[in-house]
CSV table of C-alpha atoms in Angstrom, one decimal:
chain,number,residue,atom,x,y,z
V,1,UNK,CA,0.1,0.0,0.0
V,2,UNK,CA,1.3,3.3,-1.0
V,3,UNK,CA,0.4,6.8,0.3
V,4,UNK,CA,1.5,9.9,-1.6
V,5,UNK,CA,0.6,13.7,-1.2
V,6,UNK,CA,-0.3,16.3,-3.8
V,7,UNK,CA,-0.2,15.8,-7.6
V,8,UNK,CA,-1.0,12.1,-8.2
V,9,UNK,CA,2.4,11.2,-9.6
V,10,UNK,CA,2.7,7.5,-8.6
V,11,UNK,CA,0.2,5.8,-10.7
V,12,UNK,CA,2.2,5.7,-14.0
V,13,UNK,CA,5.6,4.7,-12.6
V,14,UNK,CA,4.0,1.6,-10.8
V,15,UNK,CA,1.8,1.0,-13.7
V,16,UNK,CA,5.0,0.7,-16.1
V,17,UNK,CA,6.5,-1.6,-13.5
V,18,UNK,CA,3.5,-4.0,-13.8
V,19,UNK,CA,2.9,-3.7,-10.0
V,20,UNK,CA,-0.1,-1.5,-10.0
V,21,UNK,CA,-2.6,-4.3,-9.7
V,22,UNK,CA,-0.7,-5.7,-6.6
V,23,UNK,CA,0.0,-2.6,-4.8
V,24,UNK,CA,-2.7,0.4,-4.2
V,25,UNK,CA,-2.2,3.9,-4.0
V,26,UNK,CA,-4.0,6.4,-1.6
V,27,UNK,CA,-3.5,10.1,-2.5
V,28,UNK,CA,-4.1,13.0,-0.4
V,29,UNK,CA,-5.1,16.1,-2.5
V,30,UNK,CA,-4.7,18.5,0.2
V,31,UNK,CA,-2.2,21.4,0.6
V,32,UNK,CA,-1.0,20.7,4.3
V,33,UNK,CA,1.2,23.8,3.9
V,34,UNK,CA,-1.7,26.2,4.6
V,35,UNK,CA,-4.9,26.8,6.5
V,36,UNK,CA,-5.5,25.3,10.2
V,37,UNK,CA,-4.8,21.7,10.8
V,38,UNK,CA,-5.9,21.3,14.6
V,39,UNK,CA,-8.0,18.1,15.2
V,40,UNK,CA,-7.8,17.4,11.6
V,41,UNK,CA,-8.9,13.9,12.2
V,42,UNK,CA,-12.3,15.1,13.5
V,43,UNK,CA,-15.3,16.6,11.8
V,44,UNK,CA,-14.8,19.8,13.7
V,45,UNK,CA,-11.1,20.2,12.7
V,46,UNK,CA,-12.0,19.6,9.0
V,47,UNK,CA,-14.9,22.2,9.1
V,48,UNK,CA,-12.6,24.9,10.6
V,49,UNK,CA,-10.1,24.1,8.0
V,50,UNK,CA,-12.5,24.4,5.0
V,51,UNK,CA,-14.0,27.4,6.4
V,52,UNK,CA,-10.7,29.1,6.3
V,53,UNK,CA,-9.9,28.0,2.8
V,54,UNK,CA,-13.4,29.0,1.4
V,55,UNK,CA,-13.0,32.5,3.3
V,56,UNK,CA,-9.8,33.2,1.9
V,57,UNK,CA,-8.8,31.3,-1.3
V,58,UNK,CA,-10.6,32.3,-4.6
V,59,UNK,CA,-13.5,30.3,-6.1
V,60,UNK,CA,-11.3,28.7,-8.7
V,61,UNK,CA,-9.6,26.2,-6.4
V,62,UNK,CA,-12.8,24.1,-5.9
V,63,UNK,CA,-12.9,24.1,-2.3
V,64,UNK,CA,-15.9,21.9,-2.1
V,65,UNK,CA,-14.1,19.1,-3.8
V,66,UNK,CA,-11.5,19.1,-0.9
V,67,UNK,CA,-14.1,19.2,1.7
V,68,UNK,CA,-15.5,16.2,0.3
V,69,UNK,CA,-12.2,14.4,-0.5
V,70,UNK,CA,-10.4,14.5,2.9
V,71,UNK,CA,-12.9,12.4,4.9
V,72,UNK,CA,-12.8,9.8,2.0
V,73,UNK,CA,-9.0,9.7,2.0
V,74,UNK,CA,-9.0,9.6,6.0
V,75,UNK,CA,-11.4,6.6,5.7
V,76,UNK,CA,-9.2,4.9,3.2
V,77,UNK,CA,-6.2,5.2,5.4
V,78,UNK,CA,-8.1,3.8,8.5
V,79,UNK,CA,-9.3,0.8,6.3
V,80,UNK,CA,-5.9,-0.5,5.3
V,81,UNK,CA,-5.7,-4.2,6.3
V,82,UNK,CA,-3.3,-4.9,9.0
V,83,UNK,CA,-1.3,-7.3,7.3
V,84,UNK,CA,-0.3,-5.0,4.4
V,85,UNK,CA,3.0,-3.1,4.5
V,86,UNK,CA,2.6,0.7,4.0
V,87,UNK,CA,5.1,3.0,2.1
V,88,UNK,CA,4.7,6.9,2.7
V,89,UNK,CA,6.1,8.8,-0.1
V,90,UNK,CA,7.3,12.2,1.0
V,91,UNK,CA,9.8,14.9,0.0
V,92,UNK,CA,11.3,18.0,1.7
V,93,UNK,CA,8.6,20.5,1.8
V,94,UNK,CA,6.1,21.6,4.2
V,95,UNK,CA,3.1,20.2,2.4
V,96,UNK,CA,4.2,16.6,2.2
V,97,UNK,CA,6.0,16.6,5.6
V,98,UNK,CA,3.0,17.9,7.4
V,99,UNK,CA,0.9,15.3,5.6
V,100,UNK,CA,3.3,12.5,6.6
V,101,UNK,CA,3.0,13.6,10.4
V,102,UNK,CA,-0.7,13.6,10.0
V,103,UNK,CA,-0.8,10.2,8.3
V,104,UNK,CA,1.4,8.6,10.9
V,105,UNK,CA,-1.0,10.0,13.6
V,106,UNK,CA,-4.0,8.4,12.0
V,107,UNK,CA,-2.0,5.0,11.8
V,108,UNK,CA,-0.9,5.4,15.5
V,109,UNK,CA,-3.0,2.4,16.5
V,110,UNK,CA,-2.2,0.2,13.7
V,111,UNK,CA,0.4,-2.7,13.6
V,112,UNK,CA,1.3,-2.4,10.0
V,113,UNK,CA,5.0,-2.1,9.0
V,114,UNK,CA,5.6,1.4,7.7
V,115,UNK,CA,8.4,2.7,5.5
V,116,UNK,CA,8.9,6.3,4.6
V,117,UNK,CA,10.2,6.8,1.1
V,118,UNK,CA,11.9,10.2,1.4
V,119,UNK,CA,12.3,10.9,-2.4
V,120,UNK,CA,14.5,14.0,-2.0
V,121,UNK,CA,17.1,12.2,0.1
V,122,UNK,CA,17.2,9.1,-2.3
V,123,UNK,CA,17.4,11.6,-5.2
V,124,UNK,CA,20.7,13.1,-3.7
V,125,UNK,CA,22.1,9.5,-3.1
V,126,UNK,CA,21.1,8.1,-6.2
V,127,UNK,CA,21.4,10.7,-8.7
V,128,UNK,CA,24.6,12.5,-7.1
V,129,UNK,CA,25.6,14.2,-10.3
V,130,UNK,CA,22.2,15.8,-11.1
V,131,UNK,CA,21.5,16.5,-7.4
V,132,UNK,CA,24.5,18.9,-7.2
V,133,UNK,CA,22.7,21.3,-9.5
V,134,UNK,CA,19.2,20.8,-8.4
V,135,UNK,CA,17.0,18.5,-6.0
V,136,UNK,CA,13.2,18.4,-6.9
V,137,UNK,CA,11.6,19.9,-3.7
V,138,UNK,CA,8.2,18.0,-4.3
V,139,UNK,CA,8.0,14.4,-5.2
V,140,UNK,CA,5.8,15.0,-8.3
V,141,UNK,CA,8.6,16.7,-9.9
V,142,UNK,CA,10.8,13.8,-10.2
V,143,UNK,CA,10.8,12.2,-13.7
V,144,UNK,CA,9.2,8.7,-14.2
V,145,UNK,CA,12.3,6.6,-14.7
V,146,UNK,CA,13.9,8.1,-11.6
V,147,UNK,CA,10.7,7.5,-9.5
V,148,UNK,CA,10.9,3.8,-10.7
V,149,UNK,CA,14.5,3.5,-9.7
V,150,UNK,CA,13.7,5.2,-6.2
V,151,UNK,CA,10.9,2.7,-5.9
V,152,UNK,CA,13.2,-0.3,-6.6
V,153,UNK,CA,15.8,1.1,-4.2
V,154,UNK,CA,13.2,1.4,-1.3
V,155,UNK,CA,12.1,-2.3,-1.9
V,156,UNK,CA,15.7,-3.7,-1.7
V,157,UNK,CA,16.8,-1.3,1.3
V,158,UNK,CA,13.5,-1.3,3.3
V,159,UNK,CA,13.8,0.6,6.7
V,160,UNK,CA,10.7,0.0,8.7
V,161,UNK,CA,9.7,2.6,11.5
V,162,UNK,CA,10.3,1.4,14.9
V,163,UNK,CA,7.7,2.0,17.6
V,164,UNK,CA,9.9,4.8,19.0
V,165,UNK,CA,10.2,6.7,15.7
V,166,UNK,CA,6.4,6.3,15.3
V,167,UNK,CA,5.8,7.9,18.8
V,168,UNK,CA,8.0,10.7,17.9
V,169,UNK,CA,6.3,11.5,14.8
V,170,UNK,CA,2.9,11.3,16.5
V,171,UNK,CA,4.1,13.8,19.2
V,172,UNK,CA,5.3,16.1,16.3
V,173,UNK,CA,2.1,16.2,14.7
V,174,UNK,CA,0.2,17.0,18.0
V,175,UNK,CA,2.7,19.9,18.7
V,176,UNK,CA,2.5,21.2,14.9
V,177,UNK,CA,-1.4,20.9,14.9
V,178,UNK,CA,-1.8,22.8,18.2
V,179,UNK,CA,-0.2,25.7,16.7
V,180,UNK,CA,-2.9,28.0,15.4
V,181,UNK,CA,-0.7,29.4,12.4
V,182,UNK,CA,-2.0,28.9,8.9
V,183,UNK,CA,1.3,28.9,6.8
V,184,UNK,CA,4.0,26.4,7.2
V,185,UNK,CA,7.4,26.4,5.4
V,186,UNK,CA,10.2,24.0,5.1
V,187,UNK,CA,13.4,25.4,6.6
V,188,UNK,CA,16.8,24.0,7.7
V,189,UNK,CA,15.1,20.4,7.5
V,190,UNK,CA,12.1,21.0,9.5
V,191,UNK,CA,8.6,22.3,9.4
V,192,UNK,CA,8.3,25.9,10.5
V,193,UNK,CA,5.1,28.0,11.2
V,194,UNK,CA,5.2,31.5,10.1
V,195,UNK,CA,2.8,34.4,9.9
V,196,UNK,CA,0.4,34.7,6.9
V,197,UNK,CA,2.2,38.0,5.8
V,198,UNK,CA,5.7,36.2,5.8
V,199,UNK,CA,5.9,36.6,2.0
V,200,UNK,CA,4.2,40.0,1.6
V,201,UNK,CA,7.3,42.0,1.4
V,202,UNK,CA,8.7,39.7,-1.2
V,203,UNK,CA,5.5,40.0,-3.2
V,204,UNK,CA,6.0,43.8,-3.1
V,205,UNK,CA,9.6,43.6,-4.1
V,206,UNK,CA,8.8,41.4,-7.1
V,207,UNK,CA,5.9,43.7,-8.0
V,208,UNK,CA,8.3,46.6,-8.1
V,209,UNK,CA,10.7,44.9,-10.5
V,210,UNK,CA,8.0,43.5,-12.8
V,211,UNK,CA,6.2,47.0,-13.0
V,212,UNK,CA,9.4,49.0,-13.2
V,213,UNK,CA,9.4,52.6,-14.4
V,214,UNK,CA,6.2,52.2,-16.5
V,215,UNK,CA,4.0,52.3,-13.4
V,216,UNK,CA,1.2,50.5,-15.3
V,217,UNK,CA,-0.8,47.5,-14.4
V,218,UNK,CA,0.6,43.8,-14.5
V,219,UNK,CA,-1.6,40.6,-14.5
V,220,UNK,CA,-1.8,39.2,-10.9
V,221,UNK,CA,-1.1,35.6,-12.2
V,222,UNK,CA,2.3,37.0,-13.6
V,223,UNK,CA,3.1,38.4,-10.3
V,224,UNK,CA,2.1,35.2,-8.4
V,225,UNK,CA,4.0,33.1,-10.8
V,226,UNK,CA,7.1,35.1,-10.5
V,227,UNK,CA,7.0,35.0,-6.6
V,228,UNK,CA,6.3,31.3,-6.5
V,229,UNK,CA,9.2,30.6,-8.8
V,230,UNK,CA,11.5,32.1,-6.4
V,231,UNK,CA,10.7,31.1,-3.0
V,232,UNK,CA,11.2,27.3,-3.4
V,233,UNK,CA,8.3,26.3,-1.2
V,234,UNK,CA,5.2,24.2,-1.8
V,235,UNK,CA,2.6,26.5,-0.5
V,236,UNK,CA,0.3,26.9,-3.6
V,237,UNK,CA,-0.2,29.8,-5.8
V,238,UNK,CA,-3.7,30.3,-4.3
V,239,UNK,CA,-2.2,31.3,-1.0
V,240,UNK,CA,0.0,33.9,-2.8
V,241,UNK,CA,-3.0,35.2,-4.7
V,242,UNK,CA,-4.7,35.6,-1.2
V,243,UNK,CA,-1.9,37.6,-0.1
V,244,UNK,CA,-1.9,40.0,-3.1
V,245,UNK,CA,-5.8,40.5,-2.3
V,246,UNK,CA,-4.7,41.3,1.3
V,247,UNK,CA,-2.1,43.9,-0.1
V,248,UNK,CA,-5.2,45.3,-2.0
V,249,UNK,CA,-7.3,45.6,1.0
V,250,UNK,CA,-4.3,47.3,2.9
V,251,UNK,CA,-4.0,49.8,0.1
V,252,UNK,CA,-0.5,48.8,-1.2
V,253,UNK,CA,-1.9,47.8,-4.6
V,254,UNK,CA,-5.0,48.9,-6.6
V,255,UNK,CA,-6.7,46.6,-9.2
V,256,UNK,CA,-8.8,46.4,-12.3
V,257,UNK,CA,-10.9,43.4,-13.4
V,258,UNK,CA,-12.4,40.8,-11.2
V,259,UNK,CA,-11.0,39.5,-8.0
V,260,UNK,CA,-12.8,36.0,-8.8
V,261,UNK,CA,-9.6,34.5,-10.1
V,262,UNK,CA,-5.8,35.7,-10.5
V,263,UNK,CA,-6.1,35.6,-14.3
V,264,UNK,CA,-9.1,38.0,-14.2
V,265,UNK,CA,-7.4,41.1,-12.8
V,266,UNK,CA,-4.3,43.1,-12.9
V,267,UNK,CA,-2.7,45.2,-10.1
V,268,UNK,CA,-0.4,48.1,-9.7
V,269,UNK,CA,0.8,50.3,-6.9
V,270,UNK,CA,-1.7,52.7,-5.2
V,271,UNK,CA,-0.1,56.1,-5.5
V,272,UNK,CA,-2.8,58.0,-3.5
């Protein structure tokens, strides 16, 4: 049984290895880098999370889909037969690492053998020359053949989590989820909770460079893409667009168009 987070990247590599029929995949579609995560295994916690998402992200992100998806995926995890080994695929970003902690907390009463496949760590080990230039910071970035090689290596070098390790991860989840912060980043090998406005100054800096001396409007989507391409964090462009709207509310930016979606409006600095 495989558990993965974010973009569903595992199906094709496993299918081509002719093992998809034997080994099942559970995929969390959530972005665990953002929004509240307190008591996320309960209906109350899920409601609080989705209320935040609905109130802050634009309608284009299909929040209702995620609201229906999370309870189903949790149920799938809790329904894994006790005799099946579980492989949890994770990379070095706040989304996948937070999701890992949540998954291990869900499995706290289970006796299954659990192995963590850290794709970033294995990428450095197995593709040393390429890794000197760039290490994919989320698992879905890794190309198919490399994912297959990582899978084979993980099967040949299994490291089953000990009870002590599992207890440590469970405590990490409780500590993290009790923090009311709504933005999590990956820094110096650990999840760090930061304030929502953490990237606001960087957004403003990038806007200044993009707008330049012309002082005219630029598309919000262009600004968000520029920022996202330089922060090397898996927080989602929807969160950055939310921060642009907050800067509009503060009077830093003015806009033209519709705030329904980032592709529908442009921004410039408010000179009033």
